[in-house]
PDB file of C-alpha atoms and ligand atoms in Angstrom:
ATOM      1  CA  ALA A   1     157.347 121.142  57.962  1.00  0.00           C
ATOM      2  CA  LYS A   2     155.226 123.826  59.253  1.00  0.00           C
ATOM      3  CA  THR A   3     151.869 121.335  59.660  1.00  0.00           C
ATOM      4  CA  HIS A   4     153.709 118.760  60.821  1.00  0.00           C
ATOM      5  CA  GLY A   5     155.074 120.759  63.784  1.00  0.00           C
ATOM      6  CA  PRO A   6     154.101 120.242  67.336  1.00  0.00           C
ATOM      7  CA  GLY A   7     151.265 122.344  67.593  1.00  0.00           C
ATOM      8  CA  ARG A   8     149.444 119.975  65.186  1.00  0.00           C
ATOM      9  CA  PHE A   9     149.771 117.274  67.069  1.00  0.00           C
ATOM     10  CA  GLU A  10     148.404 119.050  70.772  1.00  0.00           C
ATOM     11  CA  PHE A  11     145.982 119.965  68.511  1.00  0.00           C
ATOM     12  CA  PHE A  12     144.946 116.144  68.290  1.00  0.00           C
ATOM     13  CA  ASP A  13     145.921 115.776  71.929  1.00  0.00           C
ATOM     14  CA  VAL A  14     143.255 118.219  73.145  1.00  0.00           C
ATOM     15  CA  LYS A  15     140.486 116.096  70.015  1.00  0.00           C
ATOM     16  CA  LEU A  16     141.117 113.017  71.667  1.00  0.00           C
ATOM     17  CA  ARG A  17     141.001 114.305  74.960  1.00  0.00           C
ATOM     18  CA  GLU A  18     137.837 115.570  74.393  1.00  0.00           C
ATOM     19  CA  ARG A  19     135.908 112.572  72.624  1.00  0.00           C
ATOM     20  CA  LEU A  20     137.415 110.087  75.973  1.00  0.00           C
ATOM     21  CA  GLN A  21     136.128 112.310  77.852  1.00  0.00           C
ATOM     22  CA  ARG A  22     132.492 113.097  76.061  1.00  0.00           C
ATOM     23  CA  ARG A  23     132.563 108.985  75.967  1.00  0.00           C
ATOM     24  CA  LEU A  24     133.639 108.097  79.236  1.00  0.00           C
ATOM     25  CA  GLY A  25     130.827 111.112  80.319  1.00  0.00           C
ATOM     26  CA  LEU A  26     128.256 109.603  78.410  1.00  0.00           C
ATOM     27  CA  GLU A  27     128.847 105.584  79.836  1.00  0.00           C
ATOM     28  CA  GLN A  28     128.554 106.619  83.267  1.00  0.00           C
ATOM     29  CA  ASP A  29     125.556 109.639  82.368  1.00  0.00           C
ATOM     30  CA  LEU A  30     123.510 105.981  80.048  1.00  0.00           C
ATOM     31  CA  ARG A  31     124.176 104.074  83.916  1.00  0.00           C
ATOM     32  CA  ARG A  32     122.728 106.766  84.914  1.00  0.00           C
ATOM     33  CA  ALA A  33     119.011 107.283  82.110  1.00  0.00           C
ATOM     34  CA  VAL A  34     118.920 103.433  81.518  1.00  0.00           C
ATOM     35  CA  LEU A  35     117.493 103.724  86.106  1.00  0.00           C
ATOM     36  CA  ASN A  36     116.169 106.809  85.178  1.00  0.00           C
ATOM     37  CA  GLU A  37     114.670 105.433  82.140  1.00  0.00           C
ATOM     38  CA  GLU A  38     115.250 108.472  80.101  1.00  0.00           C
ATOM     39  CA  LEU A  39     115.196 106.274  77.004  1.00  0.00           C
ATOM     40  CA  TRP A  40     112.215 105.766  75.014  1.00  0.00           C
ATOM     41  CA  VAL A  41     111.446 103.617  71.920  1.00  0.00           C
ATOM     42  CA  ALA A  42     110.073 105.216  68.053  1.00  0.00           C
ATOM     43  CA  TYR A  43     108.550 103.198  65.683  1.00  0.00           C
ATOM     44  CA  GLN A  44     108.841 103.318  61.503  1.00  0.00           C
ATOM     45  CA  PRO A  45     106.821 101.999  60.058  1.00  0.00           C
ATOM     46  CA  VAL A  46     107.754  99.239  56.759  1.00  0.00           C
ATOM     47  CA  VAL A  47     104.831  99.528  54.195  1.00  0.00           C
ATOM     48  CA  GLU A  48     104.099  97.263  51.580  1.00  0.00           C
ATOM     49  CA  LEU A  49     105.338  98.810  48.228  1.00  0.00           C
ATOM     50  CA  GLY A  50     102.739  97.162  46.454  1.00  0.00           C
ATOM     51  CA  THR A  51      99.320  98.338  48.332  1.00  0.00           C
ATOM     52  CA  GLY A  52     101.211 100.857  49.920  1.00  0.00           C
ATOM     53  CA  ARG A  53      99.426  99.580  53.160  1.00  0.00           C
ATOM     54  CA  THR A  54     102.040  99.647  57.098  1.00  0.00           C
ATOM     55  CA  VAL A  55     102.910  95.648  57.620  1.00  0.00           C
ATOM     56  CA  ALA A  56     104.969  96.285  60.244  1.00  0.00           C
ATOM     57  CA  VAL A  57     107.316  98.604  62.384  1.00  0.00           C
ATOM     58  CA  GLU A  58     110.339  99.059  63.676  1.00  0.00           C
ATOM     59  CA  ALA A  59     111.708  99.967  67.151  1.00  0.00           C
ATOM     60  CA  LEU A  60     114.356 102.122  66.743  1.00  0.00           C
ATOM     61  CA  LEU A  61     115.584 103.862  70.192  1.00  0.00           C
ATOM     62  CA  ARG A  62     116.462 106.710  71.369  1.00  0.00           C
ATOM     63  CA  TRP A  63     117.758 108.860  73.921  1.00  0.00           C
ATOM     64  CA  ASP A  64     117.466 112.502  75.334  1.00  0.00           C
ATOM     65  CA  GLN A  65     119.256 113.769  77.683  1.00  0.00           C
ATOM     66  CA  PRO A  66     119.039 117.072  79.498  1.00  0.00           C
ATOM     67  CA  VAL A  67     122.000 118.778  79.208  1.00  0.00           C
ATOM     68  CA  LEU A  68     124.085 117.787  75.771  1.00  0.00           C
ATOM     69  CA  GLY A  69     120.151 116.909  73.946  1.00  0.00           C
ATOM     70  CA  ALA A  70     119.343 113.535  71.448  1.00  0.00           C
ATOM     71  CA  ILE A  71     122.094 111.169  71.110  1.00  0.00           C
ATOM     72  CA  SER A  72     122.391 108.483  68.215  1.00  0.00           C
ATOM     73  CA  PRO A  73     121.557 105.122  68.703  1.00  0.00           C
ATOM     74  CA  ASP A  74     125.117 104.833  66.760  1.00  0.00           C
ATOM     75  CA  GLU A  75     126.496 106.466  69.579  1.00  0.00           C
ATOM     76  CA  PHE A  76     125.138 104.769  72.243  1.00  0.00           C
ATOM     77  CA  ILE A  77     124.783 100.934  72.039  1.00  0.00           C
ATOM     78  CA  PRO A  78     128.006 100.896  70.823  1.00  0.00           C
ATOM     79  CA  LEU A  79     129.324 102.309  74.664  1.00  0.00           C
ATOM     80  CA  ALA A  80     126.017 100.262  76.538  1.00  0.00           C
ATOM     81  CA  GLU A  81     128.122  96.976  73.872  1.00  0.00           C
ATOM     82  CA  GLU A  82     130.932  97.848  75.641  1.00  0.00           C
ATOM     83  CA  SER A  83     129.713  97.186  79.420  1.00  0.00           C
ATOM     84  CA  ASP A  84     127.209  94.616  80.737  1.00  0.00           C
ATOM     85  CA  LEU A  85     124.453  97.899  80.122  1.00  0.00           C
ATOM     86  CA  ILE A  86     123.561  96.742  76.643  1.00  0.00           C
ATOM     87  CA  ASN A  87     121.113  93.342  78.336  1.00  0.00           C
ATOM     88  CA  ARG A  88     119.347  95.138  80.650  1.00  0.00           C
ATOM     89  CA  ILE A  89     118.513  97.623  78.013  1.00  0.00           C
ATOM     90  CA  GLY A  90     118.110  95.114  74.669  1.00  0.00           C
ATOM     91  CA  ILE A  91     115.585  93.496  77.477  1.00  0.00           C
ATOM     92  CA  GLN A  92     113.666  96.888  78.432  1.00  0.00           C
ATOM     93  CA  THR A  93     113.342  97.364  74.887  1.00  0.00           C
ATOM     94  CA  LEU A  94     111.865  93.890  74.323  1.00  0.00           C
ATOM     95  CA  ARG A  95     109.537  94.218  77.670  1.00  0.00           C
ATOM     96  CA  VAL A  96     108.569  97.876  76.056  1.00  0.00           C
ATOM     97  CA  THR A  97     108.001  96.833  72.431  1.00  0.00           C
ATOM     98  CA  THR A  98     106.246  94.095  72.978  1.00  0.00           C
ATOM     99  CA  GLN A  99     103.973  95.316  75.346  1.00  0.00           C
ATOM    100  CA  ASP A 100     103.102  98.648  72.923  1.00  0.00           C
ATOM    101  CA  ILE A 101     102.045  95.699  70.572  1.00  0.00           C
ATOM    102  CA  ALA A 102     100.884  93.663  71.297  1.00  0.00           C
ATOM    103  CA  GLU A 103      98.042  96.868  72.653  1.00  0.00           C
ATOM    104  CA  TRP A 104      97.899  98.382  69.319  1.00  0.00           C
ATOM    105  CA  ARG A 105      97.509  95.346  67.924  1.00  0.00           C
ATOM    106  CA  HIS A 106      94.669  94.807  69.666  1.00  0.00           C
ATOM    107  CA  GLU A 107      92.929  97.757  69.583  1.00  0.00           C
ATOM    108  CA  HIS A 108      92.800  98.076  65.875  1.00  0.00           C
ATOM    109  CA  GLU A 109      92.113  94.615  65.241  1.00  0.00           C
ATOM    110  CA  VAL A 110      95.694  94.764  62.788  1.00  0.00           C
ATOM    111  CA  PRO A 111      98.431  92.128  62.236  1.00  0.00           C
ATOM    112  CA  LEU A 112     100.593  94.879  62.728  1.00  0.00           C
ATOM    113  CA  GLN A 113     104.299  93.032  62.798  1.00  0.00           C
ATOM    114  CA  LEU A 114     107.389  94.096  64.841  1.00  0.00           C
ATOM    115  CA  ALA A 115     110.462  94.395  64.863  1.00  0.00           C
ATOM    116  CA  VAL A 116     113.227  94.879  66.903  1.00  0.00           C
ATOM    117  CA  ASN A 117     117.546  95.860  66.617  1.00  0.00           C
ATOM    118  CA  LEU A 118     119.174  92.601  68.246  1.00  0.00           C
ATOM    119  CA  SER A 119     123.084  93.981  68.902  1.00  0.00           C
ATOM    120  CA  ALA A 120     126.245  91.122  68.792  1.00  0.00           C
ATOM    121  CA  ARG A 121     125.890  90.973  72.466  1.00  0.00           C
ATOM    122  CA  GLN A 122     122.448  90.224  72.573  1.00  0.00           C
ATOM    123  CA  LEU A 123     123.000  87.299  70.707  1.00  0.00           C
ATOM    124  CA  ASP A 124     125.477  85.788  72.738  1.00  0.00           C
ATOM    125  CA  ASP A 125     123.994  86.123  75.375  1.00  0.00           C
ATOM    126  CA  PRO A 126     122.821  81.969  76.398  1.00  0.00           C
ATOM    127  CA  ASP A 127     119.418  83.727  78.435  1.00  0.00           C
ATOM    128  CA  LEU A 128     118.234  85.516  74.981  1.00  0.00           C
ATOM    129  CA  LEU A 129     115.591  82.597  74.408  1.00  0.00           C
ATOM    130  CA  VAL A 130     114.287  82.651  77.174  1.00  0.00           C
ATOM    131  CA  THR A 131     114.294  86.844  78.035  1.00  0.00           C
ATOM    132  CA  VAL A 132     112.197  86.479  73.804  1.00  0.00           C
ATOM    133  CA  GLU A 133     109.606  83.870  74.963  1.00  0.00           C
ATOM    134  CA  GLN A 134     109.444  86.042  78.432  1.00  0.00           C
ATOM    135  CA  ALA A 135     108.016  89.469  76.158  1.00  0.00           C
ATOM    136  CA  LEU A 136     105.771  87.592  74.161  1.00  0.00           C
ATOM    137  CA  ARG A 137     104.076  86.025  77.067  1.00  0.00           C
ATOM    138  CA  ARG A 138     104.160  89.190  79.639  1.00  0.00           C
ATOM    139  CA  ALA A 139     102.295  91.068  76.003  1.00  0.00           C
ATOM    140  CA  ASP A 140     100.600  87.785  75.030  1.00  0.00           C
ATOM    141  CA  LEU A 141     102.047  88.794  71.465  1.00  0.00           C
ATOM    142  CA  PRO A 142     101.772  85.684  68.971  1.00  0.00           C
ATOM    143  CA  ALA A 143     105.324  84.329  68.066  1.00  0.00           C
ATOM    144  CA  LYS A 144     105.263  85.202  64.603  1.00  0.00           C
ATOM    145  CA  ALA A 145     104.150  89.198  65.023  1.00  0.00           C
ATOM    146  CA  LEU A 146     107.913  89.755  66.167  1.00  0.00           C
ATOM    147  CA  CYS A 147     111.123  89.896  63.969  1.00  0.00           C
ATOM    148  CA  LEU A 148     114.651  90.599  65.222  1.00  0.00           C
ATOM    149  CA  GLU A 149     116.817  92.599  62.594  1.00  0.00           C
ATOM    150  CA  ILE A 150     120.445  91.110  63.142  1.00  0.00           C
ATOM    151  CA  THR A 151     122.967  92.838  61.269  1.00  0.00           C
ATOM    152  CA  GLU A 152     125.145  90.733  59.392  1.00  0.00           C
ATOM    153  CA  THR A 153     128.266  92.411  60.144  1.00  0.00           C
ATOM    154  CA  THR A 154     126.661  90.743  63.637  1.00  0.00           C
ATOM    155  CA  LEU A 155     126.297  87.189  61.573  1.00  0.00           C
ATOM    156  CA  MET A 156     129.408  87.286  59.818  1.00  0.00           C
ATOM    157  CA  ARG A 157     131.187  86.582  62.925  1.00  0.00           C
ATOM    158  CA  ASP A 158     131.191  83.686  63.665  1.00  0.00           C
ATOM    159  CA  PRO A 159     128.287  82.225  61.309  1.00  0.00           C
ATOM    160  CA  VAL A 160     128.671  78.328  62.348  1.00  0.00           C
ATOM    161  CA  ALA A 161     127.648  79.413  65.977  1.00  0.00           C
ATOM    162  CA  ALA A 162     124.818  82.303  64.624  1.00  0.00           C
ATOM    163  CA  THR A 163     122.925  80.252  63.162  1.00  0.00           C
ATOM    164  CA  ALA A 164     122.780  77.718  65.632  1.00  0.00           C
ATOM    165  CA  LYS A 165     121.722  81.121  67.678  1.00  0.00           C
ATOM    166  CA  LEU A 166     119.262  81.371  64.548  1.00  0.00           C
ATOM    167  CA  LYS A 167     117.909  78.099  64.805  1.00  0.00           C
ATOM    168  CA  ALA A 168     117.386  78.168  68.371  1.00  0.00           C
ATOM    169  CA  LEU A 169     115.609  80.993  68.008  1.00  0.00           C
ATOM    170  CA  ARG A 170     113.075  79.928  64.688  1.00  0.00           C
ATOM    171  CA  THR A 171     112.057  77.451  67.353  1.00  0.00           C
ATOM    172  CA  LEU A 172     110.064  79.734  69.031  1.00  0.00           C
ATOM    173  CA  GLY A 173     108.314  81.227  66.406  1.00  0.00           C
ATOM    174  CA  VAL A 174     110.181  84.336  64.957  1.00  0.00           C
ATOM    175  CA  SER A 175     110.965  85.708  62.112  1.00  0.00           C
ATOM    176  CA  LEU A 176     114.853  86.741  61.357  1.00  0.00           C
ATOM    177  CA  ALA A 177     115.492  89.357  59.237  1.00  0.00           C
ATOM    178  CA  ILE A 178     119.455  90.396  57.784  1.00  0.00           C
ATOM    179  CA  ASP A 179     119.884  94.319  58.900  1.00  0.00           C
ATOM    180  CA  ASP A 180     122.166  96.078  56.421  1.00  0.00           C
ATOM    181  CA  PHE A 181     122.707  93.924  53.674  1.00  0.00           C
ATOM    182  CA  GLY A 182     125.135  94.750  51.684  1.00  0.00           C
ATOM    183  CA  THR A 183     127.861  95.960  54.955  1.00  0.00           C
ATOM    184  CA  GLY A 184     129.787  93.079  55.148  1.00  0.00           C
ATOM    185  CA  TYR A 185     131.092  90.374  53.410  1.00  0.00           C
ATOM    186  CA  ALA A 186     127.667  86.915  53.684  1.00  0.00           C
ATOM    187  CA  SER A 187     128.948  85.453  50.661  1.00  0.00           C
ATOM    188  CA  LEU A 188     125.750  83.269  49.319  1.00  0.00           C
ATOM    189  CA  ALA A 189     126.590  79.444  50.548  1.00  0.00           C
ATOM    190  CA  GLN A 190     126.518  81.155  54.211  1.00  0.00           C
ATOM    191  CA  LEU A 191     123.596  83.061  53.821  1.00  0.00           C
ATOM    192  CA  LEU A 192     121.490  79.671  51.962  1.00  0.00           C
ATOM    193  CA  ARG A 193     122.661  78.144  55.411  1.00  0.00           C
ATOM    194  CA  LEU A 194     121.199  80.689  58.413  1.00  0.00           C
ATOM    195  CA  PRO A 195     118.145  80.340  58.759  1.00  0.00           C
ATOM    196  CA  LEU A 196     116.679  83.900  57.321  1.00  0.00           C
ATOM    197  CA  ASP A 197     112.848  85.069  57.171  1.00  0.00           C
ATOM    198  CA  ILE A 198     113.324  88.807  56.123  1.00  0.00           C
ATOM    199  CA  LEU A 199     116.494  89.832  53.851  1.00  0.00           C
ATOM    200  CA  LYS A 200     116.449  94.029  53.971  1.00  0.00           C
ATOM    201  CA  VAL A 201     118.676  95.975  51.186  1.00  0.00           C
ATOM    202  CA  ASP A 202     120.777  98.031  53.507  1.00  0.00           C
ATOM    203  CA  GLN A 203     120.620 101.983  52.488  1.00  0.00           C
ATOM    204  CA  SER A 204     123.361 103.072  51.014  1.00  0.00           C
ATOM    205  CA  PHE A 205     121.735 100.799  47.604  1.00  0.00           C
ATOM    206  CA  VAL A 206     119.450 102.837  47.841  1.00  0.00           C
ATOM    207  CA  THR A 207     120.987 105.695  48.222  1.00  0.00           C
ATOM    208  CA  ALA A 208     122.671 104.822  45.361  1.00  0.00           C
ATOM    209  CA  LEU A 209     119.405 103.150  43.265  1.00  0.00           C
ATOM    210  CA  VAL A 210     118.512 107.069  41.026  1.00  0.00           C
ATOM    211  CA  ASP A 211     122.267 108.352  39.692  1.00  0.00           C
ATOM    212  CA  SER A 212     123.398 105.404  39.329  1.00  0.00           C
ATOM    213  CA  HIS A 213     122.516 102.442  36.625  1.00  0.00           C
ATOM    214  CA  GLU A 214     124.544 100.081  37.815  1.00  0.00           C
ATOM    215  CA  ALA A 215     123.118 100.568  41.180  1.00  0.00           C
ATOM    216  CA  GLU A 216     119.867  99.011  39.703  1.00  0.00           C
ATOM    217  CA  GLY A 217     121.737  96.176  38.627  1.00  0.00           C
ATOM    218  CA  VAL A 218     123.276  95.337  42.292  1.00  0.00           C
ATOM    219  CA  VAL A 219     119.974  96.156  44.011  1.00  0.00           C
ATOM    220  CA  GLY A 220     117.625  93.921  40.832  1.00  0.00           C
ATOM    221  CA  GLY A 221     120.406  91.171  41.851  1.00  0.00           C
ATOM    222  CA  ILE A 222     120.377  91.429  45.558  1.00  0.00           C
ATOM    223  CA  ILE A 223     116.541  90.857  44.991  1.00  0.00           C
ATOM    224  CA  ALA A 224     116.206  87.991  42.407  1.00  0.00           C
ATOM    225  CA  MET A 225     118.618  86.060  44.882  1.00  0.00           C
ATOM    226  CA  ALA A 226     116.816  86.904  47.906  1.00  0.00           C
ATOM    227  CA  HIS A 227     113.832  86.171  46.245  1.00  0.00           C
ATOM    228  CA  GLY A 228     115.435  82.316  44.876  1.00  0.00           C
ATOM    229  CA  ILE A 229     116.172  81.133  48.410  1.00  0.00           C
ATOM    230  CA  GLY A 230     112.476  82.449  49.509  1.00  0.00           C
ATOM    231  CA  LEU A 231     113.606  85.557  51.471  1.00  0.00           C
ATOM    232  CA  ILE A 232     110.834  88.490  51.341  1.00  0.00           C
ATOM    233  CA  VAL A 233     113.321  92.097  50.266  1.00  0.00           C
ATOM    234  CA  ILE A 234     112.786  95.086  53.010  1.00  0.00           C
ATOM    235  CA  ALA A 235     114.294  98.377  51.103  1.00  0.00           C
ATOM    236  CA  GLU A 236     116.035 101.085  53.534  1.00  0.00           C
ATOM    237  CA  GLY A 237     115.856 104.458  53.808  1.00  0.00           C
ATOM    238  CA  VAL A 238     113.536 104.693  50.905  1.00  0.00           C
ATOM    239  CA  GLU A 239     113.530 109.278  50.736  1.00  0.00           C
ATOM    240  CA  THR A 240     111.573 109.800  47.603  1.00  0.00           C
ATOM    241  CA  ALA A 241     109.029 108.585  45.278  1.00  0.00           C
ATOM    242  CA  GLN A 242     111.520 107.526  42.429  1.00  0.00           C
ATOM    243  CA  GLN A 243     113.348 105.072  44.756  1.00  0.00           C
ATOM    244  CA  ALA A 244     110.369 104.364  44.828  1.00  0.00           C
ATOM    245  CA  GLY A 245     109.238 103.898  41.728  1.00  0.00           C
ATOM    246  CA  ILE A 246     112.797 101.423  41.086  1.00  0.00           C
ATOM    247  CA  LEU A 247     112.114  99.595  44.065  1.00  0.00           C
ATOM    248  CA  ARG A 248     109.164  99.278  42.874  1.00  0.00           C
ATOM    249  CA  ARG A 249     109.697  97.457  39.493  1.00  0.00           C
ATOM    250  CA  LEU A 250     112.651  95.888  40.720  1.00  0.00           C
ATOM    251  CA  GLY A 251     110.020  93.431  42.503  1.00  0.00           C
ATOM    252  CA  CYS A 252     110.927  94.783  46.384  1.00  0.00           C
ATOM    253  CA  ASP A 253     108.359  93.412  48.615  1.00  0.00           C
ATOM    254  CA  GLN A 254     108.226  96.414  51.222  1.00  0.00           C
ATOM    255  CA  ALA A 255     110.695  99.237  52.102  1.00  0.00           C
ATOM    256  CA  GLN A 256     110.979 101.672  54.966  1.00  0.00           C
ATOM    257  CA  GLY A 257     112.338 105.395  54.905  1.00  0.00           C
ATOM    258  CA  TYR A 258     110.607 108.895  55.418  1.00  0.00           C
ATOM    259  CA  PHE A 259     109.366 108.998  51.909  1.00  0.00           C
ATOM    260  CA  TYR A 260     106.604 106.381  54.210  1.00  0.00           C
ATOM    261  CA  GLY A 261     107.394 107.867  58.086  1.00  0.00           C
ATOM    262  CA  ARG A 262     109.885 108.818  60.033  1.00  0.00           C
ATOM    263  CA  PRO A 263     110.108 107.033  63.526  1.00  0.00           C
ATOM    264  CA  GLU A 264     107.936 108.784  65.827  1.00  0.00           C
ATOM    265  CA  SER A 265     106.818 107.946  69.883  1.00  0.00           C
ATOM    266  CA  SER A 266     103.973 105.308  70.123  1.00  0.00           C
ATOM    267  CA  THR A 267     101.980 107.751  71.224  1.00  0.00           C
ATOM    268  CA  THR A 268     102.616 110.388  67.790  1.00  0.00           C
ATOM    269  CA  TRP A 269     103.501 107.825  65.274  1.00  0.00           C
ATOM    270  CA  MET A 270      99.667 107.386  63.697  1.00  0.00           C
ATOM    271  CA  PRO A 271      98.523 103.990  62.818  1.00  0.00           C
ATOM    272  CA  PRO A 272      97.924 103.451  59.183  1.00  0.00           C
ATOM    273  CA  GLU A 273      94.142 103.214  58.655  1.00  0.00           C
ATOM    274  CA  ALA A 274      92.433 100.094  58.427  1.00  0.00           C
TER     275      ALA A 274
HETATM  276  P1  C2E B 301     119.644 100.690  61.651  1.00  0.00           P
HETATM  277  O1  C2E B 301     118.966  98.762  61.776  1.00  0.00           O
HETATM  278  O2  C2E B 301     119.655 100.330  60.554  1.00  0.00           O
HETATM  279  O3  C2E B 301     118.070 101.256  61.682  1.00  0.00           O
HETATM  280  C1  C2E B 301     118.096 102.318  60.621  1.00  0.00           C
HETATM  281  C2  C2E B 301     118.462 103.726  60.794  1.00  0.00           C
HETATM  282  O4  C2E B 301     118.004 104.444  59.561  1.00  0.00           O
HETATM  283  C3  C2E B 301     117.466 104.116  61.819  1.00  0.00           C
HETATM  284  O5  C2E B 301     118.885 105.419  62.171  1.00  0.00           O
HETATM  285  C4  C2E B 301     116.555 105.346  61.156  1.00  0.00           C
HETATM  286  O6  C2E B 301     116.764 105.785  61.615  1.00  0.00           O
HETATM  287  C5  C2E B 301     117.465 105.679  59.959  1.00  0.00           C
HETATM  288  N1  C2E B 301     116.778 106.250  58.521  1.00  0.00           N
HETATM  289  C6  C2E B 301     116.001 104.577  58.611  1.00  0.00           C
HETATM  290  N2  C2E B 301     114.521 105.880  57.287  1.00  0.00           N
HETATM  291  C7  C2E B 301     115.407 106.794  57.138  1.00  0.00           C
HETATM  292  C8  C2E B 301     115.732 107.329  55.731  1.00  0.00           C
HETATM  293  O7  C2E B 301     114.731 107.937  54.021  1.00  0.00           O
HETATM  294  N3  C2E B 301     116.793 108.233  55.388  1.00  0.00           N
HETATM  295  C9  C2E B 301     117.816 107.744  56.526  1.00  0.00           C
HETATM  296  N4  C2E B 301     118.630 108.872  56.010  1.00  0.00           N
HETATM  297  N5  C2E B 301     117.743 107.803  57.747  1.00  0.00           N
HETATM  298  C10 C2E B 301     117.107 106.841  57.985  1.00  0.00           C
HETATM  299  P2  C2E B 301     118.728 105.281  64.469  1.00  0.00           P
HETATM  300  O8  C2E B 301     117.575 105.348  64.624  1.00  0.00           O
HETATM  301  O9  C2E B 301     120.024 106.350  64.560  1.00  0.00           O
HETATM  302  O10 C2E B 301     119.307 104.770  63.876  1.00  0.00           O
HETATM  303  C11 C2E B 301     121.154 103.790  63.843  1.00  0.00           C
HETATM  304  C12 C2E B 301     121.092 101.818  64.073  1.00  0.00           C
HETATM  305  O11 C2E B 301     121.402 102.405  66.033  1.00  0.00           O
HETATM  306  C13 C2E B 301     120.340 101.849  64.027  1.00  0.00           C
HETATM  307  O12 C2E B 301     120.340 101.040  62.812  1.00  0.00           O
HETATM  308  C14 C2E B 301     120.439 100.066  64.510  1.00  0.00           C
HETATM  309  O13 C2E B 301     121.731  99.965  63.927  1.00  0.00           O
HETATM  310  C15 C2E B 301     121.144 100.967  66.458  1.00  0.00           C
HETATM  311  N6  C2E B 301     119.953 100.612  66.918  1.00  0.00           N
HETATM  312  C16 C2E B 301     118.377 100.962  67.203  1.00  0.00           C
HETATM  313  N7  C2E B 301     117.907 101.066  67.767  1.00  0.00           N
HETATM  314  C17 C2E B 301     118.442 100.112  69.005  1.00  0.00           C
HETATM  315  C18 C2E B 301     117.635  98.932  69.619  1.00  0.00           C
HETATM  316  O14 C2E B 301     117.021  98.898  70.070  1.00  0.00           O
HETATM  317  N8  C2E B 301     118.730  97.646  69.492  1.00  0.00           N
HETATM  318  C19 C2E B 301     119.922  97.991  68.776  1.00  0.00           C
HETATM  319  N9  C2E B 301     121.070  96.524  69.010  1.00  0.00           N
HETATM  320  N10 C2E B 301     120.351  98.591  68.387  1.00  0.00           N
HETATM  321  C20 C2E B 301     119.442  99.879  67.925  1.00  0.00           C
HETATM  322 CA1   CA B 302     117.687  98.110  62.146  1.00  0.00          CA
HETATM  323 CA1   CA B 303     119.486  99.066  58.545  1.00  0.00          CA
HETATM  324 CA1   CA B 304     122.213 100.836  59.927  1.00  0.00          CA
END
């Protein structure tokens, strides 16, 4: 009974207040960060499992907060989502990344693809198509060089609306990926209806690969199913040669993870050997 005494409630109260304060503080800071351009984009290579060639890079937002240091996008993207900030951040990210990759393609004459994450609010934004089209035009980047990643959970919030939105985006010529696959509850029937090009197998499945035979069966099944409906499969969070070997044997097309390269700024990001 002692552990349920008043001291404990007080403890939770303090914790809760700290969390709320951090959140409120961060939300205000984020607003300032966007204005000051404190946010920057890291790029992580996506590698073809057969050849080891880098075929794409995923843009991942970074925020170096002057006092608290690096804040994870898993923390600040949801904050931005609760306000109007996500639209500003989303537009800026599309602009900067399409320009970076267009420049890079021009210099190296390699048809590198760019993957950009879209949040739920962005998918709902009626201006999304115009935003994407403008970014591509300004950067002079062909639409097929851009892949938009949307999580399974976001797509499953309202599958009918999502399908319509994806179809519209597709008319621009961009490719579309379902992200974090396996963490949501998409049925095969729903998956068939979504106009997709790429399926990204969530990191949790890749991590389970080495210890569990069942995981291998599940990932093999996902890959076969995805191939059956014409999708390219990317495994996320590949950290070891052993995981890469299993994925290659299972017929996975591409992989991404610390084993191949960490997300880095475009200035430190090493171009793949031509
Ligand atoms: P995500 O789209 O699933 O991105 C993959 C995450 O896994 C990234 O985390 C990446 O740094 C991390 N990762 C890659 N390889 C490995 C690995 O081998 N091991 C481990 N442990 N992790 C690995 P990050 O950069 O912290 O981003 C987290 C999430 O934040 C992203 O997950 C994405 O959902 C969101 N996010 C990031 N940038 C943006 C953005 O520009 N817009 C939106 N809407 N969301 C973003
Ligand atoms: Ca992603
Ligand atoms: Ca993912
Ligand atoms: Ca994730």
